[in-house]
Amino acid sequence: MSILMDARIPALSNDESERPAMQGSSRRNFLIVSSAAVAATAVGGVTATPALAATTGTSPGIGNFSSYPFSLGVASGDPLPDSVILWTRIAPEPLMIGSGMPNRPVPVHWQVADDEAFTQIAVEGETFARPENNHAVHVDVRGLRPGRWYFYRFRCGSELSPVGRTRTLPAPGAPVSSFTVTHISCQNWAVGYFTALKYMAEDNIDLAFHLGDYIYEGAINGVVRGGAYVPDTIRAACRSVDEYRLRYSLYKTDPELQAAHAAYPWAIVWDDHEVSNDYAGGVDHGPAQLARRAAGYRAWWENTPTRVDPPVGPDERIYRRFAVGNLVQFDMLDSREYRTADNDPLISKLGDEQETWLIDGINAYDTTWNVAAVGQQLGGVNANSPTRNRIYEAYYDRGVAPVILAGDLHWTIVSDALLAIPDASSPVVGEQFIVTSVTSTGDGPGSQATKNGWLKNPWVKYVDGYRGYIRSTFTPTGVYSTQRDVQFVTRPNAPVWDAQNFFIDAKKPGIQLA
Ligand SMILES: [Fe+2]
């Protein structure tokens, strides 16, 4: 992909020895430093001191910023065996249009190191933060070694970013004994605190999936988040690109979101609220909606560490596929841009082209597991769905049992994936983990009557209305998943607990409560 690839990547270090695995104490120390650094910078108007000293000279022409320019932290995403996308945005005044930046490109130096102290630099280079991208930076780092943790940071002028940690995927086809992912969705900043992300940042994760509603585009009214100050320019419902950009800025000043991004790479797809509530991109083609979609997609691309080209107007292909050695194939799906409608017998939730791509690629990699990660599930929990029927039949015909990861509902609903829902006697094709929200709908546990309603379906094995995240460890013989709940989100510092463990046997599809 053509994302600001730096042509001047130096040779790799000759040190081929494996870095020791992150142990509890060193990992915890790193995360505390990282969180403290980003928390300090999240306060507008205060010049923060970077946590680490510069190891190289300063770039010319930047001068001093009015405030710490890395106020939105750092992120990495869409790893490959030799590559990862690094992200930051230069924003000394993140809650102002233009972020307090001059209308010209500014040079940004980046470094990837084997160690947290940056004594062993693996790759480094220089790129530009450009005003047309709201001074966002995407670096497609190449030449990395597979299956390894790395540390990265940026420098702009004399200012250093917080340090992020990232991990490359194992070599293609390589035997992998264990790979741990998490999946989340629906982080409404105004509704509450991203406490689940704080715990997720401290968890042992190789790759995080965000399955949409990274922002909510609607108007922000009244008192929010314990009385946090939100400028009027950011409260209006998002329609223009500047409004979406400001909304991302507001969200990305959150220290817990920054900590989770800095802890490991993410792979992100959108749902509806990155543009507008419940839109169906395959049919919502009014000029105002298309302009809004173009603005939303643009700001999404600028603010996520995603390995896709920038959108062209209202068009952006985000569905994509990668594999973790011989263990898991991941298909990242878009359930919004191409869908035609809901509750229509002719419904296409993915659009013909994406659906064909998915089905044709079911065996793209020779892996033990196949995962489809999607914002909104392919059909209702207890209703027939033509799109889902076609896709599940394709998996079933090929003898592949998919694990579906989804979000959107603000409930965790873990179920067997049946060939012909709601026919309870139809074969189990795979499993589905719909994850609850990070904050949306506020404090759990939700309505018991609603919960009981889902549980009446015999294929539904578990329902949870707290906020939280799901962590899943894939191994050659089984998947071990855990629903982690936080007690509340309307106040900070909620406790977390393991609400339920799940197991999937590689030899027999179906959810087992463990
Ligand atoms: Fe949502």
PDB file of N, CA and C in Angstrom, residues 36 81 91 181 223 254 272 284 329 358 364 376 402 465 481 506:
ATOM      1  N   ALA A  36       1.300   7.241  32.075  1.00  0.00           N
ATOM      2  CA  ALA A  36       1.548   8.514  32.742  1.00  0.00           C
ATOM      3  C   ALA A  36       1.905   9.587  31.732  1.00  0.00           C
ATOM      4  N   PRO A  81       4.090 -10.163   8.838  1.00  0.00           N
ATOM      5  CA  PRO A  81       5.335 -10.764   9.366  1.00  0.00           C
ATOM      6  C   PRO A  81       6.541  -9.829   9.318  1.00  0.00           C
ATOM      7  N   ALA A  91      -0.544  17.334  17.079  1.00  0.00           N
ATOM      8  CA  ALA A  91      -1.716  18.119  17.489  1.00  0.00           C
ATOM      9  C   ALA A  91      -1.454  18.831  18.810  1.00  0.00           C
ATOM     10  N   VAL A 181      -5.926 -12.537  21.065  1.00  0.00           N
ATOM     11  CA  VAL A 181      -6.548 -11.305  20.561  1.00  0.00           C
ATOM     12  C   VAL A 181      -7.582 -10.832  21.576  1.00  0.00           C
ATOM     13  N   VAL A 223     -24.411  17.518  30.533  1.00  0.00           N
ATOM     14  CA  VAL A 223     -23.236  17.168  31.322  1.00  0.00           C
ATOM     15  C   VAL A 223     -22.763  15.778  30.900  1.00  0.00           C
ATOM     16  N   ASP A 254      -8.183  10.642  25.307  1.00  0.00           N
ATOM     17  CA  ASP A 254      -8.455   9.766  26.452  1.00  0.00           C
ATOM     18  C   ASP A 254      -7.209   8.936  26.795  1.00  0.00           C
ATOM     19  N   ASP A 272     -21.505   1.816  12.080  1.00  0.00           N
ATOM     20  CA  ASP A 272     -22.253   2.953  11.538  1.00  0.00           C
ATOM     21  C   ASP A 272     -21.845   4.318  12.086  1.00  0.00           C
ATOM     22  N   ASP A 284     -27.987   4.356   0.689  1.00  0.00           N
ATOM     23  CA  ASP A 284     -28.117   5.736   1.168  1.00  0.00           C
ATOM     24  C   ASP A 284     -27.206   6.636   0.338  1.00  0.00           C
ATOM     25  N   GLN A 329      -6.536 -17.615  10.278  1.00  0.00           N
ATOM     26  CA  GLN A 329      -6.788 -16.648   9.201  1.00  0.00           C
ATOM     27  C   GLN A 329      -7.832 -15.661   9.703  1.00  0.00           C
ATOM     28  N   LEU A 358     -15.071 -12.785   0.319  1.00  0.00           N
ATOM     29  CA  LEU A 358     -15.023 -13.569   1.555  1.00  0.00           C
ATOM     30  C   LEU A 358     -15.129 -15.060   1.255  1.00  0.00           C
ATOM     31  N   ALA A 364      -7.972 -19.168   1.846  1.00  0.00           N
ATOM     32  CA  ALA A 364      -6.825 -18.407   1.326  1.00  0.00           C
ATOM     33  C   ALA A 364      -5.535 -18.831   2.014  1.00  0.00           C
ATOM     34  N   GLN A 376     -21.142  -5.411  12.607  1.00  0.00           N
ATOM     35  CA  GLN A 376     -22.454  -5.936  12.963  1.00  0.00           C
ATOM     36  C   GLN A 376     -22.562  -7.372  12.468  1.00  0.00           C
ATOM     37  N   PRO A 402     -16.023 -21.403  11.137  1.00  0.00           N
ATOM     38  CA  PRO A 402     -15.561 -20.050  11.448  1.00  0.00           C
ATOM     39  C   PRO A 402     -15.870 -19.646  12.888  1.00  0.00           C
ATOM     40  N   GLY A 465     -24.710  -8.081  30.081  1.00  0.00           N
ATOM     41  CA  GLY A 465     -25.015  -6.680  29.811  1.00  0.00           C
ATOM     42  C   GLY A 465     -24.120  -5.686  30.526  1.00  0.00           C
ATOM     43  N   SER A 481     -11.488 -18.390  25.602  1.00  0.00           N
ATOM     44  CA  SER A 481     -11.960 -16.996  25.605  1.00  0.00           C
ATOM     45  C   SER A 481     -12.475 -16.630  26.987  1.00  0.00           C
ATOM     46  N   ALA A 506     -11.011 -27.645  18.858  1.00  0.00           N
ATOM     47  CA  ALA A 506     -10.708 -27.582  17.426  1.00  0.00           C
ATOM     48  C   ALA A 506     -11.334 -28.734  16.653  1.00  0.00           C
TER      49      ALA A 506
END
